[in-house]
Every structure is written in structure tokens, then in C-alpha cells.
Amino acid sequence: MALKSKQVLLIIIASFIIFSMASGCSKDKEKKDKGNESISSQLNPVLSIQQKNDGIDFLVALENQSNHTVTLTFDSSKMFDITVKDTTGNESYRHSKGKKYSQQTEKVQIKAGASHLWKAKWKLSPEDRKAGIYKVKAIFTPSKVTPGSIKTEELAITENLTLQSGIADLKNNSFRNIHFTGTDGKYKVSGEARVFEASFAYLVTDGHEVFVENHAQTAEGAPAWAHFSVEIKIPEEDLPINGTLMLELFYFSPKDGEKTDVLAVPLETFK
């Protein structure tokens, strides 16, 4: 009986030792994984935008802010992409559109404290520019990061692009003859609108915050053109320190409720 009790005790002790060793290995692996993640998570995406006469220049980069050299593996020569969307979500530009990429594995090494740069250009003449605030998103597409692992969505960055129209007349199918005056948050905008049921909407934004959002009426609905005038007042303390205030004129489609015929009017730039 005593021998049997000793055997049971030995089995319990052995089981405890095996469990402790397994737990220790698991913790070591967890620490190692966390260490790898902390290295790769210190890859900082950068996006720079510059407007020129012949278009928009984009400079994208990955900064290695860790203390280790990082290797990025790509499944093709497509290492990044850039998209530009207007306030309605419509895509105005995609860097990869129409491009052919080689389907061979490529690697990029970034030393500790260094950066790797890529350039892209959106060829756009001043006459073809449509005024407005656009969302520019750059995303990097490595399939593997060594050491460590990282989710692709973490290697993305979004910035605003404020485009000034290259033509003197601000107009589209629903708005025309737009005139505006004012400074420092007080503006008066007038023009003509041809909108469903003589109703349209407008908002003022700097791309980050909406300062004004309202509706207005004209004397007559489409297909007639009718005069309109709106006054906009934004408290001085709410004005942006840097950025451009853009007025967006539009109407909500009776078919699907989407913003339609958006016309962007730059009211004032703050620096």
C-alpha cells in the first residue's frame, strides 16, 4: 500500500515538472513573439504630397524606428499603392491602375534608423483639376516582415489633399455662376442652382472637421436655373490654424440618397 502511494506521488511530481516546463516554453515563445512584433511595429509609414503645374507628386516612405535591420518581402514588384478619393468616396486616382507588375519575389532591407523611399505622380493639368478636399491613402503591401510579423493595414497612412480648380468658372450640371466674398469665418455665397424640388445642401469643411452643414432653397426647381444666396458664419475660435476651408454644394439623389453633383468652392486658406 505504501509502495502504491509512493508511485502515485511520483506520477504527480513528474506531471507537475512537465507542466512547468511546457508553461515556461510557452511564456518564452510569447515573449519572443512580442519582441518581434515590437520590432516590426516600429515601421512608420510617411506620405508627402506636393502640387505642381503638371500634376501631383507623391513621396511615400517607410521609416525603421527599431534598433534592428528589417527585411520586407513582397510577392511582386508592386510594393505600395496610392488612392485618391473625393468626399463622395469616388476614386479619382489609383497609382496601380493600368500598371503591369512582375510576379517575382522582391525584398527590401531597411537599416535601423533609416528609410526606404518610393515616388509616384498623378499627371493632372490645371484645367482638369476639380476643386475639393480629397483623401489620399498610401498602403504598403509586404507579405512578410523579418523579424516579426505585421498586419498590412498597419502599414498605411492617410492625408488630405486640397485641390484648387484650374478654371475660372466654378460650375457643374447643378450649380453655376458661383460668387463668394468674406474672410475670417464670415462668407456670403451666391449663384444659380438647378436642383430637384428646389432644394440643395451645403457644408464647410477643412477635410478633418465639418464646421457648417445646412440646406437651402431656390425659388424654382429643376429643370429651371434659379438664384440662391447663403451666408456662412463660423466662430473665430473654431477656425483652423492651418488648412483650407472648402464649401461643398450638392444635393441628395432622390434615387439612392447619395451626394450628387458636388461642387467644391475654396473659401479661405489659413497658414
mmCIF file of C-alpha atoms in Angstrom:
data_model
loop_
_atom_site.group_PDB
_atom_site.id
_atom_site.type_symbol
_atom_site.label_atom_id
_atom_site.label_comp_id
_atom_site.label_asym_id
_atom_site.label_seq_id
_atom_site.Cartn_x
_atom_site.Cartn_y
_atom_site.Cartn_z
ATOM 1 C CA MET A 1 0.000 0.000 0.000
ATOM 2 C CA ALA A 2 2.866 2.355 0.890
ATOM 3 C CA LEU A 3 4.587 1.482 -2.409
ATOM 4 C CA LYS A 4 1.457 2.313 -4.358
ATOM 5 C CA SER A 5 1.171 5.700 -2.613
ATOM 6 C CA LYS A 6 4.786 6.483 -3.496
ATOM 7 C CA GLN A 7 4.124 5.643 -7.155
ATOM 8 C CA VAL A 8 1.118 7.980 -7.224
ATOM 9 C CA LEU A 9 3.197 10.736 -5.614
ATOM 10 C CA LEU A 10 5.982 10.287 -8.188
ATOM 11 C CA ILE A 11 3.461 10.492 -11.038
ATOM 12 C CA ILE A 12 2.040 13.734 -9.619
ATOM 13 C CA ILE A 13 5.509 15.271 -9.226
ATOM 14 C CA ALA A 14 6.521 14.240 -12.773
ATOM 15 C CA SER A 15 3.309 15.699 -14.193
ATOM 16 C CA PHE A 16 3.945 18.980 -12.358
ATOM 17 C CA ILE A 17 7.505 19.209 -13.739
ATOM 18 C CA ILE A 18 6.341 18.546 -17.324
ATOM 19 C CA PHE A 19 3.569 21.152 -16.973
ATOM 20 C CA SER A 20 6.029 23.722 -15.595
ATOM 21 C CA MET A 21 8.462 23.131 -18.454
ATOM 22 C CA ALA A 22 5.698 23.458 -21.066
ATOM 23 C CA SER A 23 4.407 26.627 -19.407
ATOM 24 C CA GLY A 24 7.915 28.086 -19.372
ATOM 25 C CA CYS A 25 8.426 27.346 -23.068
ATOM 26 C CA SER A 26 5.065 28.890 -23.877
ATOM 27 C CA LYS A 27 5.975 32.064 -21.979
ATOM 28 C CA ASP A 28 9.369 32.231 -23.676
ATOM 29 C CA LYS A 29 7.709 31.902 -27.090
ATOM 30 C CA GLU A 30 5.159 34.563 -26.127
ATOM 31 C CA LYS A 31 7.943 36.940 -25.093
ATOM 32 C CA LYS A 32 9.807 36.238 -28.322
ATOM 33 C CA ASP A 33 6.695 36.868 -30.417
ATOM 34 C CA LYS A 34 6.010 40.103 -28.577
ATOM 35 C CA GLY A 35 9.589 41.154 -29.122
ATOM 36 C CA ASN A 36 9.300 40.514 -32.849
ATOM 37 C CA GLU A 37 6.021 42.385 -33.069
ATOM 38 C CA SER A 38 7.528 45.365 -31.265
ATOM 39 C CA ILE A 39 10.337 45.498 -33.841
ATOM 40 C CA SER A 40 8.108 45.362 -36.906
ATOM 41 C CA SER A 41 5.517 47.685 -35.400
ATOM 42 C CA GLN A 42 8.151 50.408 -35.380
ATOM 43 C CA LEU A 43 7.927 50.700 -39.168
ATOM 44 C CA ASN A 44 6.446 54.162 -39.614
ATOM 45 C CA PRO A 45 4.683 54.985 -42.928
ATOM 46 C CA VAL A 46 5.173 58.512 -44.328
ATOM 47 C CA LEU A 47 3.266 60.319 -47.086
ATOM 48 C CA SER A 48 4.270 63.651 -48.616
ATOM 49 C CA ILE A 49 2.162 65.461 -51.243
ATOM 50 C CA GLN A 50 3.290 68.294 -53.498
ATOM 51 C CA GLN A 51 1.188 70.094 -56.104
ATOM 52 C CA LYS A 52 2.956 71.094 -59.325
ATOM 53 C CA ASN A 53 1.864 72.541 -62.656
ATOM 54 C CA ASP A 54 1.933 69.143 -64.354
ATOM 55 C CA GLY A 55 0.261 67.194 -61.564
ATOM 56 C CA ILE A 56 0.585 65.906 -58.028
ATOM 57 C CA ASP A 57 3.825 64.384 -56.748
ATOM 58 C CA PHE A 58 3.670 61.734 -54.028
ATOM 59 C CA LEU A 59 6.592 60.647 -51.885
ATOM 60 C CA VAL A 60 5.963 57.592 -49.718
ATOM 61 C CA ALA A 61 8.398 56.071 -47.272
ATOM 62 C CA LEU A 62 8.802 53.525 -44.525
ATOM 63 C CA GLU A 63 10.906 54.596 -41.562
ATOM 64 C CA ASN A 64 12.543 51.870 -39.490
ATOM 65 C CA GLN A 65 12.386 53.221 -35.953
ATOM 66 C CA SER A 66 13.623 49.992 -34.359
ATOM 67 C CA ASN A 67 17.173 49.046 -33.395
ATOM 68 C CA HIS A 68 17.332 46.217 -35.931
ATOM 69 C CA THR A 69 17.600 45.883 -39.695
ATOM 70 C CA VAL A 70 14.193 44.935 -41.093
ATOM 71 C CA THR A 71 13.622 42.935 -44.280
ATOM 72 C CA LEU A 72 10.344 43.297 -46.189
ATOM 73 C CA THR A 73 9.354 40.550 -48.617
ATOM 74 C CA PHE A 74 6.973 41.354 -51.481
ATOM 75 C CA ASP A 75 5.254 38.766 -53.686
ATOM 76 C CA SER A 76 5.600 41.025 -56.749
ATOM 77 C CA SER A 77 7.141 44.295 -57.860
ATOM 78 C CA LYS A 78 4.034 46.049 -56.517
ATOM 79 C CA MET A 79 5.310 47.287 -53.169
ATOM 80 C CA PHE A 80 2.787 50.048 -52.481
ATOM 81 C CA ASP A 81 -0.319 51.692 -53.845
ATOM 82 C CA ILE A 82 -1.856 55.163 -53.620
ATOM 83 C CA THR A 83 -5.516 56.048 -53.977
ATOM 84 C CA VAL A 84 -7.183 59.463 -54.098
ATOM 85 C CA LYS A 85 -10.903 59.746 -53.329
ATOM 86 C CA ASP A 86 -13.239 62.735 -53.260
ATOM 87 C CA THR A 87 -15.698 63.461 -50.454
ATOM 88 C CA THR A 88 -18.330 61.194 -52.011
ATOM 89 C CA GLY A 89 -15.921 58.259 -51.926
ATOM 90 C CA ASN A 90 -15.408 58.156 -55.679
ATOM 91 C CA GLU A 91 -11.904 57.212 -56.727
ATOM 92 C CA SER A 92 -10.151 59.942 -58.700
ATOM 93 C CA TYR A 93 -6.735 58.288 -58.954
ATOM 94 C CA ARG A 94 -5.070 54.950 -58.272
ATOM 95 C CA HIS A 95 -1.330 54.576 -58.771
ATOM 96 C CA SER A 96 -1.509 50.887 -59.737
ATOM 97 C CA LYS A 97 -4.286 51.319 -62.310
ATOM 98 C CA GLY A 98 -3.142 50.173 -65.740
ATOM 99 C CA LYS A 99 0.331 49.183 -64.497
ATOM 100 C CA LYS A 100 1.923 45.785 -65.034
ATOM 101 C CA TYR A 101 3.951 44.255 -62.217
ATOM 102 C CA SER A 102 6.409 41.367 -62.378
ATOM 103 C CA GLN A 103 5.253 38.386 -60.329
ATOM 104 C CA GLN A 104 8.567 37.556 -58.712
ATOM 105 C CA THR A 105 9.529 37.852 -55.071
ATOM 106 C CA GLU A 106 11.385 41.023 -54.164
ATOM 107 C CA LYS A 107 12.975 42.070 -50.885
ATOM 108 C CA VAL A 108 13.745 45.454 -49.362
ATOM 109 C CA GLN A 109 16.077 45.911 -46.403
ATOM 110 C CA ILE A 110 15.801 48.952 -44.154
ATOM 111 C CA LYS A 111 18.570 49.508 -41.642
ATOM 112 C CA ALA A 112 17.858 50.705 -38.117
ATOM 113 C CA GLY A 113 17.031 54.411 -38.134
ATOM 114 C CA ALA A 114 16.907 54.543 -41.952
ATOM 115 C CA SER A 115 14.078 54.924 -44.501
ATOM 116 C CA HIS A 116 13.157 53.498 -47.885
ATOM 117 C CA LEU A 117 11.529 55.879 -50.366
ATOM 118 C CA TRP A 118 9.188 55.435 -53.323
ATOM 119 C CA LYS A 119 7.836 58.099 -55.713
ATOM 120 C CA ALA A 120 4.637 58.388 -57.727
ATOM 121 C CA LYS A 121 2.988 61.046 -59.862
ATOM 122 C CA TRP A 122 -0.622 61.828 -60.722
ATOM 123 C CA LYS A 123 -0.441 63.642 -64.063
ATOM 124 C CA LEU A 124 -3.134 66.290 -63.900
ATOM 125 C CA SER A 125 -3.262 69.537 -65.843
ATOM 126 C CA PRO A 126 -4.532 72.694 -64.084
ATOM 127 C CA GLU A 127 -7.551 72.757 -66.416
ATOM 128 C CA ASP A 128 -8.576 69.248 -65.369
ATOM 129 C CA ARG A 129 -8.322 69.842 -61.648
ATOM 130 C CA LYS A 130 -11.586 69.746 -59.778
ATOM 131 C CA ALA A 131 -11.527 71.832 -56.613
ATOM 132 C CA GLY A 132 -12.160 69.976 -53.405
ATOM 133 C CA ILE A 133 -10.668 68.161 -50.448
ATOM 134 C CA TYR A 134 -9.522 64.649 -51.264
ATOM 135 C CA LYS A 135 -8.409 61.728 -49.120
ATOM 136 C CA VAL A 136 -5.057 60.306 -50.173
ATOM 137 C CA LYS A 137 -4.217 56.840 -48.861
ATOM 138 C CA ALA A 138 -0.875 55.103 -49.245
ATOM 139 C CA ILE A 139 -0.660 51.437 -48.352
ATOM 140 C CA PHE A 140 2.408 49.179 -48.368
ATOM 141 C CA THR A 141 1.952 45.536 -49.340
ATOM 142 C CA PRO A 142 4.698 43.280 -47.947
ATOM 143 C CA SER A 143 3.733 39.641 -47.495
ATOM 144 C CA LYS A 144 6.323 39.200 -44.756
ATOM 145 C CA VAL A 145 8.359 41.325 -42.364
ATOM 146 C CA THR A 146 11.517 39.890 -40.788
ATOM 147 C CA PRO A 147 11.986 39.865 -37.854
ATOM 148 C CA GLY A 148 8.449 39.865 -36.556
ATOM 149 C CA SER A 149 5.079 39.934 -38.221
ATOM 150 C CA ILE A 150 2.799 42.804 -39.084
ATOM 151 C CA LYS A 151 -0.696 43.318 -40.466
ATOM 152 C CA THR A 152 -0.837 45.115 -43.811
ATOM 153 C CA GLU A 153 -3.425 47.610 -42.562
ATOM 154 C CA GLU A 154 -0.869 48.841 -40.038
ATOM 155 C CA LEU A 155 1.378 49.896 -42.925
ATOM 156 C CA ALA A 156 -0.980 52.538 -44.283
ATOM 157 C CA ILE A 157 -1.300 56.291 -43.966
ATOM 158 C CA THR A 158 -3.972 58.816 -44.997
ATOM 159 C CA GLU A 159 -3.556 62.529 -45.683
ATOM 160 C CA ASN A 160 -5.743 65.309 -47.076
ATOM 161 C CA LEU A 161 -5.184 66.922 -50.471
ATOM 162 C CA THR A 162 -6.807 70.305 -51.138
ATOM 163 C CA LEU A 163 -7.112 70.977 -54.859
ATOM 164 C CA GLN A 164 -7.828 74.390 -56.278
ATOM 165 C CA SER A 165 -9.726 74.435 -59.557
ATOM 166 C CA GLY A 166 -7.670 75.355 -62.584
ATOM 167 C CA ILE A 167 -10.547 77.079 -64.369
ATOM 168 C CA ALA A 168 -12.094 80.443 -63.625
ATOM 169 C CA ASP A 169 -15.708 79.276 -63.626
ATOM 170 C CA LEU A 170 -16.943 77.067 -60.825
ATOM 171 C CA LYS A 171 -19.781 75.030 -62.262
ATOM 172 C CA ASN A 172 -21.270 71.597 -62.918
ATOM 173 C CA ASN A 173 -24.672 70.262 -64.029
ATOM 174 C CA SER A 174 -26.449 71.608 -60.942
ATOM 175 C CA PHE A 175 -24.569 74.780 -59.934
ATOM 176 C CA ARG A 176 -23.113 77.708 -61.852
ATOM 177 C CA ASN A 177 -22.168 81.399 -61.664
ATOM 178 C CA ILE A 178 -20.785 81.000 -58.152
ATOM 179 C CA HIS A 179 -19.540 84.130 -56.390
ATOM 180 C CA PHE A 180 -18.330 84.470 -52.820
ATOM 181 C CA THR A 181 -16.947 87.144 -50.549
ATOM 182 C CA GLY A 182 -15.757 87.361 -46.950
ATOM 183 C CA THR A 183 -12.922 86.426 -44.617
ATOM 184 C CA ASP A 184 -12.260 85.119 -41.113
ATOM 185 C CA GLY A 185 -15.257 82.806 -40.916
ATOM 186 C CA LYS A 186 -17.879 85.143 -42.392
ATOM 187 C CA TYR A 187 -18.772 84.484 -46.017
ATOM 188 C CA LYS A 188 -21.560 85.177 -48.460
ATOM 189 C CA VAL A 189 -22.032 82.805 -51.381
ATOM 190 C CA SER A 190 -24.418 83.295 -54.289
ATOM 191 C CA GLY A 191 -25.062 81.633 -57.605
ATOM 192 C CA GLU A 192 -27.573 79.622 -59.573
ATOM 193 C CA ALA A 193 -28.804 76.108 -58.913
ATOM 194 C CA ARG A 194 -30.810 73.609 -60.941
ATOM 195 C CA VAL A 195 -31.868 71.028 -58.391
ATOM 196 C CA PHE A 196 -34.688 68.610 -57.660
ATOM 197 C CA GLU A 197 -37.598 70.227 -55.768
ATOM 198 C CA ALA A 198 -35.583 73.478 -55.498
ATOM 199 C CA SER A 199 -33.616 72.112 -52.554
ATOM 200 C CA PHE A 200 -29.896 71.552 -52.093
ATOM 201 C CA ALA A 201 -27.419 71.060 -49.262
ATOM 202 C CA TYR A 202 -24.081 72.558 -48.402
ATOM 203 C CA LEU A 203 -21.308 72.102 -45.901
ATOM 204 C CA VAL A 204 -17.996 73.717 -44.972
ATOM 205 C CA THR A 205 -15.048 71.529 -44.059
ATOM 206 C CA ASP A 206 -11.266 71.573 -43.847
ATOM 207 C CA GLY A 207 -11.076 67.852 -44.523
ATOM 208 C CA HIS A 208 -10.881 66.986 -40.841
ATOM 209 C CA GLU A 209 -13.895 68.711 -39.336
ATOM 210 C CA VAL A 210 -17.276 69.832 -40.667
ATOM 211 C CA PHE A 211 -17.920 73.410 -39.464
ATOM 212 C CA VAL A 212 -21.267 74.056 -41.158
ATOM 213 C CA GLU A 213 -23.905 71.702 -42.573
ATOM 214 C CA ASN A 214 -27.229 73.031 -43.812
ATOM 215 C CA HIS A 215 -29.898 73.097 -46.519
ATOM 216 C CA ALA A 216 -31.055 75.902 -48.787
ATOM 217 C CA GLN A 217 -33.964 76.576 -51.119
ATOM 218 C CA THR A 218 -34.208 78.211 -54.510
ATOM 219 C CA ALA A 219 -37.260 79.908 -55.940
ATOM 220 C CA GLU A 220 -37.773 77.253 -58.596
ATOM 221 C CA GLY A 221 -36.798 73.616 -59.069
ATOM 222 C CA ALA A 222 -35.157 71.804 -61.987
ATOM 223 C CA PRO A 223 -35.050 71.988 -64.943
ATOM 224 C CA ALA A 224 -35.001 75.753 -64.368
ATOM 225 C CA TRP A 225 -31.941 77.609 -63.104
ATOM 226 C CA ALA A 226 -32.752 79.667 -60.012
ATOM 227 C CA HIS A 227 -30.732 82.146 -57.978
ATOM 228 C CA PHE A 228 -29.603 81.358 -54.438
ATOM 229 C CA SER A 229 -27.683 83.115 -51.700
ATOM 230 C CA VAL A 230 -26.392 81.763 -48.386
ATOM 231 C CA GLU A 231 -24.488 83.322 -45.514
ATOM 232 C CA ILE A 232 -21.945 81.298 -43.591
ATOM 233 C CA LYS A 233 -20.695 82.155 -40.119
ATOM 234 C CA ILE A 234 -18.011 80.205 -38.276
ATOM 235 C CA PRO A 235 -16.838 81.387 -34.820
ATOM 236 C CA GLU A 236 -13.288 82.702 -34.967
ATOM 237 C CA GLU A 237 -12.134 80.313 -32.240
ATOM 238 C CA ASP A 238 -13.282 77.353 -34.370
ATOM 239 C CA LEU A 239 -11.327 78.311 -37.483
ATOM 240 C CA PRO A 240 -8.417 76.034 -38.408
ATOM 241 C CA ILE A 241 -4.867 77.200 -37.756
ATOM 242 C CA ASN A 242 -3.659 75.514 -40.931
ATOM 243 C CA GLY A 243 -5.712 74.327 -43.898
ATOM 244 C CA THR A 244 -8.306 75.418 -46.428
ATOM 245 C CA LEU A 245 -11.992 75.942 -45.787
ATOM 246 C CA MET A 246 -13.950 74.349 -48.617
ATOM 247 C CA LEU A 247 -17.624 74.926 -49.315
ATOM 248 C CA GLU A 248 -19.340 71.934 -50.885
ATOM 249 C CA LEU A 249 -22.607 72.461 -52.759
ATOM 250 C CA PHE A 250 -24.605 69.332 -53.614
ATOM 251 C CA TYR A 251 -27.999 67.672 -53.456
ATOM 252 C CA PHE A 252 -29.097 64.265 -52.251
ATOM 253 C CA SER A 253 -30.217 61.997 -55.082
ATOM 254 C CA PRO A 254 -33.917 61.020 -54.793
ATOM 255 C CA LYS A 255 -32.970 57.581 -56.160
ATOM 256 C CA ASP A 256 -30.376 56.430 -53.660
ATOM 257 C CA GLY A 257 -29.851 59.344 -51.247
ATOM 258 C CA GLU A 258 -26.222 59.791 -52.308
ATOM 259 C CA LYS A 259 -24.476 63.165 -52.556
ATOM 260 C CA THR A 260 -24.779 64.261 -56.172
ATOM 261 C CA ASP A 261 -23.109 66.935 -58.319
ATOM 262 C CA VAL A 262 -20.720 68.030 -55.575
ATOM 263 C CA LEU A 263 -19.178 71.410 -56.368
ATOM 264 C CA ALA A 264 -16.270 72.453 -54.128
ATOM 265 C CA VAL A 265 -15.536 76.135 -53.604
ATOM 266 C CA PRO A 266 -12.368 77.175 -51.725
ATOM 267 C CA LEU A 267 -13.395 79.916 -49.281
ATOM 268 C CA GLU A 268 -10.172 80.728 -47.440
ATOM 269 C CA THR A 269 -6.747 79.270 -46.679
ATOM 270 C CA PHE A 270 -5.186 79.603 -43.234
ATOM 271 C CA LYS A 271 -1.437 79.287 -42.581
#
